[in-house]
Coordinates of N, CA and C in Angstrom, one line a residue:
X1 N 71.9 109.7 165.6 CA 71.8 110.3 167.4 C 73.3 109.1 167.1
X2 N 74.0 110.0 167.9 CA 74.7 109.1 168.8 C 74.6 108.3 170.1
X3 N 75.8 107.2 170.9 CA 75.6 106.3 171.5 C 75.0 107.0 172.6
X4 N 75.9 108.8 173.8 CA 75.1 109.0 174.8 C 74.5 110.2 173.9
X5 N 73.9 110.5 173.0 CA 72.6 111.4 173.0 C 71.1 110.5 173.5
X6 N 71.8 109.0 172.5 CA 70.6 107.8 173.1 C 70.6 108.1 174.7
X7 N 71.3 106.8 175.5 CA 72.0 107.4 176.6 C 70.8 108.3 177.7
X8 N 71.6 108.9 177.0 CA 70.3 110.5 178.3 C 69.0 110.3 177.7
X9 N 68.5 109.7 176.5 CA 67.1 110.3 176.5 C 66.2 109.2 177.0
X10 N 67.0 108.0 177.3 CA 66.6 106.5 178.3 C 66.3 107.0 179.4
X11 N 67.9 107.8 179.8 CA 67.7 107.7 181.1 C 66.1 108.6 181.8
X12 N 66.5 110.0 180.2 CA 64.7 111.1 180.9 C 63.1 110.4 180.8
X13 N 63.6 108.7 180.0 CA 62.0 108.6 179.6 C 62.2 106.9 180.7
X14 N 63.2 107.0 181.6 CA 62.8 106.4 182.3 C 62.7 107.1 183.6
X15 N 63.2 108.3 183.7 CA 62.3 109.2 184.7 C 60.8 109.0 184.9
X16 N 60.8 109.6 183.6 CA 59.6 109.8 183.3 C 58.2 108.7 183.4
X17 N 59.3 107.8 183.2 CA 57.9 106.4 183.6 C 57.4 106.6 185.3
X18 N 58.4 106.4 186.0 CA 58.7 106.5 187.3 C 58.1 107.6 187.9
X19 N 58.0 108.5 187.6 CA 57.1 109.7 188.5 C 55.6 109.3 187.7
X20 N 55.8 108.7 186.4 CA 53.8 108.6 185.9 C 53.2 107.4 186.5
X21 N 53.7 106.8 186.5 CA 53.7 105.2 187.5 C 53.3 105.6 189.3
X22 N 54.5 107.2 189.6 CA 53.9 107.5 191.3 C 52.7 108.0 191.4
X23 N 52.3 108.3 189.9 CA 50.6 109.4 189.3 C 50.9 110.4 189.8
X24 N 52.0 111.5 189.4 CA 52.7 112.5 190.0 C 51.9 112.9 187.9
X25 N 50.8 114.1 187.9 CA 51.0 114.9 186.3 C 52.1 114.8 186.1
X26 N 51.6 115.1 185.0 CA 52.7 115.9 183.5 C 53.3 117.2 184.0
X27 N 52.7 118.5 184.2 CA 53.3 119.8 185.1 C 54.5 119.0 185.5
X28 N 53.5 118.5 186.7 CA 54.9 118.1 188.2 C 55.7 117.5 187.7
X29 N 56.0 116.2 187.0 CA 56.8 115.9 185.9 C 58.1 116.6 185.5
X30 N 57.3 117.5 185.2 CA 58.1 118.7 183.8 C 59.3 119.3 184.8
X31 N 58.8 119.4 185.7 CA 59.2 120.9 186.9 C 59.4 120.5 187.9
X32 N 59.9 119.1 187.8 CA 60.6 118.3 188.8 C 62.4 118.2 187.7
X33 N 61.4 117.5 186.4 CA 63.2 116.8 185.8 C 64.0 118.1 185.3
X34 N 63.7 119.6 185.6 CA 64.2 120.9 185.3 C 64.6 121.1 186.3
X35 N 64.2 121.0 187.3 CA 65.5 121.5 188.4 C 66.1 120.0 189.0
X36 N 66.3 119.1 188.3 CA 67.1 118.5 188.1 C 68.4 118.1 187.1
X37 N 67.5 118.0 186.3 CA 68.4 118.6 184.9 C 68.7 119.9 184.7
X38 N 67.7 120.4 184.7 CA 67.5 122.3 184.0 C 68.0 122.2 182.8
X39 N 68.6 123.0 181.8 CA 68.8 123.3 180.4 C 68.7 121.6 179.4
X40 N 69.6 121.4 180.0 CA 69.3 119.4 179.1 C 67.5 118.5 180.0
X41 N 66.7 119.0 180.9 CA 66.0 118.5 181.4 C 64.9 118.3 179.5
X42 N 64.2 117.6 179.4 CA 63.6 117.4 177.8 C 62.6 118.5 178.2
X43 N 61.7 118.5 176.6 CA 60.5 119.8 177.2 C 59.5 118.9 177.2
X44 N 58.8 120.0 177.7 CA 57.1 119.8 178.6 C 56.3 119.4 177.5
X45 N 56.8 119.2 176.7 CA 55.8 118.2 175.1 C 56.2 117.1 175.3
X46 N 57.7 116.6 174.9 CA 57.9 115.3 175.8 C 57.9 114.8 176.3
X47 N 57.7 115.4 178.0 CA 56.8 114.9 179.1 C 56.0 114.4 178.9
X48 N 54.9 114.5 178.0 CA 53.5 115.4 178.0 C 53.5 113.8 177.3
X49 N 54.2 113.6 176.0 CA 54.2 112.2 175.0 C 54.4 111.0 176.3
X50 N 55.2 110.8 176.8 CA 56.1 109.7 176.8 C 54.7 108.9 178.4
X51 N 54.5 109.9 178.9 CA 54.2 109.9 180.0 C 52.6 109.4 179.5
X52 N 51.9 109.9 178.7 CA 51.0 109.5 177.8 C 51.2 107.8 177.8
X53 N 52.1 107.6 177.2 CA 52.0 106.3 176.6 C 52.7 105.6 177.8
X54 N 53.1 105.8 178.6 CA 53.7 105.0 179.5 C 52.1 104.5 180.7
X55 N 51.1 105.6 179.9 CA 49.7 105.5 180.8 C 48.6 105.1 180.2
X56 N 48.9 103.9 178.9 CA 48.9 103.7 178.1 C 49.4 101.9 178.0
X57 N 50.1 102.4 179.0 CA 50.5 100.4 179.2 C 52.4 100.7 179.1
X58 N 52.9 100.8 178.1 CA 53.9 100.8 177.4 C 54.9 100.9 178.2
X59 N 56.4 99.9 178.5 CA 56.8 100.2 179.3 C 58.2 100.3 178.1
X60 N 58.4 99.9 177.3 CA 60.1 100.0 176.7 C 59.9 101.9 176.7
X61 N 61.5 102.0 176.7 CA 61.4 103.3 177.1 C 62.7 103.7 176.7
X62 N 62.5 103.2 175.1 CA 63.4 102.9 173.4 C 62.6 103.7 172.5
X63 N 63.4 104.7 172.1 CA 62.3 105.9 171.2 C 62.0 104.6 170.0
X64 N 61.1 104.3 169.2 CA 60.4 103.1 168.1 C 61.5 103.8 166.9
X65 N 61.2 102.3 166.7 CA 62.2 102.9 165.1 C 61.5 103.6 164.2
X66 N 62.6 104.6 163.4 CA 62.3 105.6 162.4 C 61.9 105.1 161.4
X67 N 60.8 105.6 160.4 CA 60.6 105.0 158.7 C 61.5 105.4 158.5
X68 N 61.7 104.9 157.2 CA 62.5 105.7 156.0 C 64.1 104.9 155.8
X69 N 65.2 104.9 155.8 CA 66.1 105.3 154.8 C 67.1 105.1 156.4
X70 N 67.4 104.5 157.0 CA 68.4 104.1 157.5 C 70.0 105.2 157.6
X71 N 70.2 105.8 158.6 CA 71.4 106.5 158.6 C 72.7 105.5 158.6
X72 N 73.5 105.7 157.4 CA 73.8 104.7 156.9 C 75.8 105.7 156.8
X73 N 75.7 106.6 156.3 CA 76.8 107.5 156.0 C 77.6 108.1 157.0
X74 N 77.3 107.9 157.9 CA 78.1 108.8 159.7 C 78.8 107.2 160.2
X75 N 79.5 106.5 159.2 CA 80.2 105.0 159.6 C 81.5 105.5 160.1
X76 N 82.4 104.6 160.7 CA 83.6 104.5 161.4 C 85.2 105.1 159.7
X77 N 84.2 104.2 158.8 CA 85.5 105.3 157.5 C 85.4 106.6 157.6
X78 N 83.8 106.5 157.4 CA 83.6 107.9 156.9 C 84.3 109.3 157.9
X79 N 84.4 109.0 159.0 CA 84.3 109.9 160.6 C 86.2 110.2 160.4
X80 N 86.6 108.7 159.9 CA 88.4 108.6 159.4 C 88.7 110.1 158.5
X81 N 87.8 109.8 157.4 CA 87.9 110.1 156.2 C 87.9 111.5 156.2
X82 N 87.0 112.2 157.1 CA 86.8 114.2 157.7 C 87.8 113.9 158.2
X83 N 88.3 113.5 159.0 CA 89.0 113.9 160.2 C 90.4 114.4 159.6
X84 N 90.6 113.5 158.6 CA 92.1 113.1 158.0 C 92.4 114.4 156.9
X85 N 91.4 114.9 156.4 CA 90.9 115.8 155.9 C 90.8 118.1 156.7
X86 N 90.3 117.4 157.9 CA 90.6 118.6 158.6 C 91.1 118.6 158.8
X87 N 92.2 117.7 159.3 CA 93.8 117.3 159.7 C 94.5 118.4 159.2
X88 N 94.2 117.9 158.1 CA 95.5 118.7 156.8 C 95.5 119.8 156.1
X89 N 93.4 120.8 156.2 CA 93.1 121.9 156.0 C 92.3 122.3 157.3
X90 N 92.9 122.9 158.1 CA 91.2 123.7 159.3 C 90.9 124.0 158.7
X91 N 91.0 124.9 157.2 CA 90.3 126.3 157.1 C 89.0 125.3 156.0
X92 N 89.2 124.4 155.5 CA 88.3 123.7 154.4 C 87.0 124.1 155.0
X93 N 86.3 124.3 154.1 CA 84.4 124.3 153.5 C 83.7 123.3 153.4
X94 N 82.6 123.2 154.3 CA 81.6 121.5 154.4 C 81.4 121.8 152.7
X95 N 81.1 122.6 151.6 CA 80.9 122.6 150.0 C 81.5 121.5 149.6
X96 N 82.6 121.7 149.9 CA 84.2 121.1 149.3 C 84.2 119.9 149.8
X97 N 84.3 119.3 151.1 CA 83.9 118.6 151.8 C 83.2 117.6 151.6
X98 N 81.7 117.8 151.3 CA 80.4 117.1 150.6 C 81.4 116.7 149.3
X99 N 81.5 117.5 148.6 CA 82.1 117.1 146.8 C 82.6 115.9 147.1
X100 N 84.5 116.3 148.2 CA 85.0 114.7 148.1 C 84.7 113.8 148.5
X101 N 84.3 113.5 149.1 CA 83.5 113.2 150.3 C 82.7 112.0 149.3
X102 N 81.7 112.9 148.7 CA 80.5 111.9 148.6 C 79.5 111.7 149.8
X103 N 79.5 113.2 150.8 CA 78.4 112.8 151.0 C 77.5 113.7 152.3
X104 N 76.6 113.5 152.9 CA 75.9 114.9 152.6 C 76.3 116.0 153.8
X105 N 76.1 117.6 153.0 CA 76.2 118.3 154.0 C 76.0 118.0 155.6
X106 N 74.3 117.5 156.1 CA 74.1 117.1 156.9 C 75.1 116.1 158.1
X107 N 75.5 115.2 157.0 CA 75.5 114.2 157.4 C 77.0 114.6 158.1
X108 N 77.8 115.3 157.2 CA 79.3 116.2 158.0 C 78.8 117.2 158.5
X109 N 77.8 117.5 159.1 CA 77.4 118.2 159.9 C 77.6 118.3 161.2
X110 N 77.2 116.4 161.8 CA 77.3 115.6 162.5 C 77.9 115.3 163.0
X111 N 79.1 114.8 161.4 CA 80.4 114.0 162.1 C 81.9 115.1 162.4
X112 N 81.0 116.1 162.1 CA 82.1 117.5 163.3 C 81.4 117.2 164.5
X113 N 80.5 117.5 164.6 CA 79.9 118.0 166.0 C 79.5 116.8 167.4
X114 N 79.1 115.7 166.3 CA 78.8 114.4 167.9 C 79.8 113.3 167.6
X115 N 80.8 113.4 166.3 CA 81.6 112.3 166.2 C 82.9 113.1 166.7
X116 N 83.3 113.7 166.1 CA 85.3 114.5 166.5 C 84.6 115.7 167.1
X117 N 83.5 116.0 167.5 CA 83.7 117.5 168.6 C 84.5 118.8 168.0
X118 N 84.2 119.4 166.9 CA 84.9 120.4 166.6 C 83.8 121.3 166.1
X119 N 83.9 122.8 166.4 CA 83.8 123.6 166.2 C 84.3 125.2 165.7
X120 N 83.4 125.8 164.9 CA 84.1 127.2 164.2 C 84.8 127.5 164.8
X121 N 86.1 128.3 164.9 CA 86.7 129.2 165.7 C 87.1 129.9 164.6
X122 N 86.6 131.4 164.2 CA 87.5 132.2 163.2 C 88.0 131.5 162.1
X123 N 87.1 131.0 161.3 CA 87.1 130.4 160.0 C 87.5 129.0 159.6
X124 N 88.2 128.4 161.1 CA 89.3 127.7 161.8 C 88.5 126.0 161.9
X125 N 88.1 124.9 162.0 CA 87.2 123.6 162.2 C 88.3 123.9 163.7
X126 N 88.4 124.2 165.3 CA 89.2 123.4 166.3 C 88.1 122.7 167.2
X127 N 89.4 122.0 167.4 CA 88.6 120.4 168.8 C 88.5 121.0 169.7
X128 N 87.3 121.5 170.3 CA 86.3 121.0 171.7 C 87.3 120.8 172.8
X129 N 88.4 119.4 172.8 CA 89.2 118.8 173.5 C 89.6 118.8 173.0
X130 N 91.1 118.8 173.7 CA 92.4 118.5 173.1 C 92.4 117.0 172.5
X131 N 93.6 117.0 171.2 CA 93.3 116.1 171.2 C 94.8 115.5 171.2
X132 N 95.1 113.8 171.0 CA 96.3 112.6 171.5 C 97.6 114.0 171.2
X133 N 98.1 114.3 169.5 CA 99.0 115.1 169.1 C 99.2 116.6 170.6
X134 N 98.2 116.9 171.0 CA 98.4 118.3 171.1 C 98.8 118.0 173.4
X135 N 97.8 116.7 173.0 CA 98.3 116.1 174.8 C 99.3 115.2 174.9
X136 N 100.1 115.1 173.9 CA 101.6 114.4 173.8 C 102.1 115.8 173.9
X137 N 102.3 116.7 173.1 CA 103.2 117.8 173.0 C 103.3 119.1 174.4
X138 N 102.1 118.9 175.4 CA 102.0 119.4 176.8 C 103.0 119.0 177.4
X139 N 102.7 117.2 177.5 CA 104.0 116.3 178.5 C 105.4 116.7 178.0
X140 N 105.2 116.8 177.1 CA 107.0 116.6 176.0 C 107.2 118.2 177.2
X141 N 106.3 119.3 177.0 CA 107.2 120.8 176.7 C 107.2 120.4 178.5
X142 N 106.2 120.5 179.2 CA 106.5 120.1 181.0 C 107.8 119.5 181.1
X143 N 108.3 118.7 180.8 CA 108.9 117.9 180.8 C 110.0 118.4 180.7
X144 N 110.1 119.0 179.5 CA 111.4 120.0 179.0 C 112.0 121.3 180.0
X145 N 110.1 121.7 180.9 CA 110.7 123.1 181.2 C 111.1 122.4 182.6
X146 N 110.5 120.8 182.6 CA 111.0 120.2 184.8 C 112.0 120.4 184.4
X147 N 112.9 119.8 183.4 CA 114.2 119.6 183.1 C 115.4 121.1 183.0
X148 N 114.7 121.5 182.7 CA 115.2 123.4 182.2 C 115.7 124.1 184.4
X149 N 114.2 123.7 184.7 CA 113.9 124.0 186.6 C 114.8 123.4 187.5
X150 N 115.1 122.2 187.1 CA 116.0 121.1 188.3 C 114.7 121.1 189.0
X151 N 116.9 121.0 190.6 CA 115.8 121.1 191.5 C 115.0 122.1 192.2
X152 N 116.3 123.3 192.1 CA 115.5 124.9 192.2 C 114.5 125.6 191.1
X153 N 113.0 125.3 191.5 CA 111.8 126.2 190.0 C 112.3 127.5 190.1
X154 N 112.3 128.2 191.2 CA 112.6 129.8 191.4 C 113.5 130.9 190.5
X155 N 114.8 129.2 190.1 CA 115.4 130.2 190.0 C 116.2 129.9 188.1
X156 N 115.1 129.7 187.9 CA 115.1 129.6 186.4 C 114.4 131.7 186.1
X157 N 114.1 132.3 186.4 CA 114.0 133.7 186.0 C 115.3 134.0 186.0
X158 N 116.0 134.0 187.0 CA 117.2 134.4 187.6 C 117.6 133.8 185.9
X159 N 118.2 132.4 186.1 CA 119.2 132.4 185.1 C 119.3 132.4 183.5
X160 N 118.1 132.6 183.4 CA 118.0 133.0 181.3 C 118.1 134.2 181.8
X161 N 118.1 135.5 183.4 CA 118.3 137.2 183.3 C 120.1 136.6 182.7
X162 N 120.7 135.6 183.4 CA 122.3 135.5 183.9 C 122.5 135.1 182.7
X163 N 122.0 134.6 181.8 CA 122.3 133.8 179.8 C 122.4 135.0 179.0
X164 N 121.3 136.8 179.4 CA 121.6 137.6 178.7 C 121.8 138.5 179.3
X165 N 123.0 138.2 179.9 CA 124.2 139.0 180.8 C 123.6 140.2 181.8
X166 N 122.7 139.3 182.5 CA 121.9 139.8 184.2 C 122.4 141.4 184.0
X167 N 122.0 142.5 184.7 CA 122.6 144.1 184.4 C 122.4 144.7 183.2
X168 N 122.6 144.2 181.8 CA 122.5 144.8 181.3 C 121.1 144.9 180.6
X169 N 120.6 144.2 180.2 CA 119.7 143.7 179.7 C 117.7 143.1 181.0
X170 N 116.8 143.9 180.3 CA 116.2 143.3 181.5 C 115.1 143.0 180.2
X171 N 114.3 141.3 181.2 CA 113.8 140.8 180.6 C 112.0 141.0 180.8
X172 N 111.1 141.3 180.2 CA 110.0 141.3 180.7 C 108.8 139.8 179.8
X173 N 107.7 139.6 180.7 CA 106.9 139.6 180.8 C 105.4 139.5 180.6
X174 N 104.9 139.2 179.4 CA 103.5 139.5 179.1 C 102.8 138.5 179.2
X175 N 101.6 138.9 179.9 CA 100.6 137.8 179.4 C 99.3 138.1 179.1
X176 N 98.7 138.4 177.6 CA 97.6 138.4 177.6 C 96.9 138.0 177.1
X177 N 95.3 138.3 176.8 CA 94.5 136.5 175.6 C 93.4 137.4 174.8
X178 N 94.4 136.7 173.8 CA 93.6 136.7 172.8 C 92.6 135.9 171.8
X179 N 91.4 136.3 171.4 CA 90.5 135.7 171.4 C 90.5 134.3 170.2
X180 N 91.5 134.3 169.7 CA 92.2 133.2 168.5 C 93.0 132.9 168.9
X181 N 93.7 133.3 169.9 CA 94.5 132.2 170.0 C 95.4 131.7 171.6
X182 N 93.5 132.3 172.4 CA 93.9 132.1 173.5 C 95.2 132.8 173.8
X183 N 96.0 132.6 175.4 CA 97.1 133.1 176.4 C 97.8 133.1 175.6
X184 N 98.7 134.5 175.4 CA 99.8 134.9 175.0 C 101.1 135.4 176.0
X185 N 101.9 135.1 176.6 CA 103.4 135.5 176.7 C 104.2 135.9 176.2
X186 N 104.4 137.2 176.5 CA 105.2 137.9 175.7 C 106.5 138.5 176.1
X187 N 107.6 138.1 175.4 CA 108.8 138.4 175.8 C 109.5 139.7 175.7
X188 N 109.6 140.8 175.9 CA 110.5 142.0 176.1 C 111.7 141.7 176.1
X189 N 112.7 143.2 175.2 CA 114.0 143.0 176.3 C 114.1 144.6 175.9
X190 N 114.8 144.4 177.4 CA 115.3 146.6 177.0 C 116.5 146.0 178.1
X191 N 116.9 147.4 177.7 CA 118.6 148.6 178.4 C 118.5 148.5 179.9
X192 N 119.1 147.9 180.8 CA 118.5 148.7 181.4 C 119.5 150.0 181.9
X193 N 119.1 151.3 183.3 CA 120.0 152.2 183.2 C 121.1 152.1 183.3
X194 N 121.4 153.2 184.0 CA 122.9 152.5 184.4 C 123.2 153.0 185.6
X195 N 122.0 153.5 186.1 CA 121.6 154.0 187.4 C 119.9 153.7 188.1
X196 N 120.3 152.8 189.3 CA 118.7 152.8 189.5 C 118.1 153.5 189.8
X197 N 118.4 154.5 190.5 CA 117.2 155.8 190.5 C 116.2 156.1 188.9
X198 N 117.2 156.2 187.6 CA 116.9 157.1 186.3 C 115.8 155.8 186.2
X199 N 115.3 156.8 185.3 CA 114.0 155.4 185.0 C 114.6 154.9 183.1
X200 N 113.9 153.5 183.2 CA 114.6 152.5 181.9 C 114.4 152.7 180.5
X201 N 115.2 153.0 180.0 CA 115.5 153.3 178.7 C 115.7 152.4 178.2
X202 N 114.5 152.2 176.8 CA 115.0 151.3 175.6 C 116.6 151.5 175.0
X203 N 116.4 149.7 174.8 CA 117.6 149.7 174.1 C 117.7 149.0 172.5
X204 N 118.4 150.4 171.7 CA 117.9 150.3 170.3 C 117.5 148.7 169.3
X205 N 118.5 148.3 169.8 CA 119.1 147.3 168.9 C 118.0 146.2 169.0
X206 N 117.2 145.9 170.4 CA 116.4 145.4 170.8 C 115.5 145.9 171.1
X207 N 114.8 147.4 171.0 CA 113.6 148.0 171.6 C 112.4 147.0 170.9
X208 N 111.3 146.5 170.8 CA 110.3 146.2 170.2 C 111.0 144.5 170.0
X209 N 112.2 143.8 170.6 CA 112.1 142.4 170.2 C 111.4 141.5 171.0
X210 N 110.8 140.2 170.1 CA 110.0 140.4 171.4 C 109.6 139.1 171.5
X211 N 109.2 137.8 171.6 CA 109.3 136.7 171.7 C 107.9 136.3 172.5
X212 N 107.1 135.1 171.3 CA 105.5 134.8 172.2 C 105.4 133.9 172.0
X213 N 104.7 133.1 173.3 CA 104.6 131.8 173.7 C 103.1 131.8 174.2
X214 N 102.8 130.1 173.0 CA 101.4 130.1 173.1 C 101.3 128.4 174.2

């Protein structure tokens, strides 16, 4: 259990304790917590359990220590080891990771979801949040694009067209959303017609030439 999950539970227990001290029934306590916390509210059985404990004189809002072997497999060293293996191969299977690290499947799942914030997308383990290298790439791309735009950002499209012989090639940008790759921008090159009143005809040499930006 992560520190965030433990803190959330303790907050719920503190609210249950406060409302119990006010003499409210367990059903009312549950309804009020659902109205405030919505989907993250504790279940009715949890409210009943802790409310009964506080009525019997309990003061602590922390969970009682569980019996049995303590969870020691989810260490910082194991988290770093799993993260390195996943970064090397995003399609790696959990069973293979378990064999390579001598960790249980459940431990690896815990590391994925609670420590690395990874989820499986199109058979790949993808980070739910941007990682540090990805954030740095975004910053570098924005800086390069800012330098390219110069003082007049509106002129960037004109400058690109001039470099591609304005009046001879038409550049078309299309934005589409792909389920696996996110937003894609497709650059299509076409030859301008001689007359503005004639329909645009594709240039055979460049027809279908595309460049994709993600």
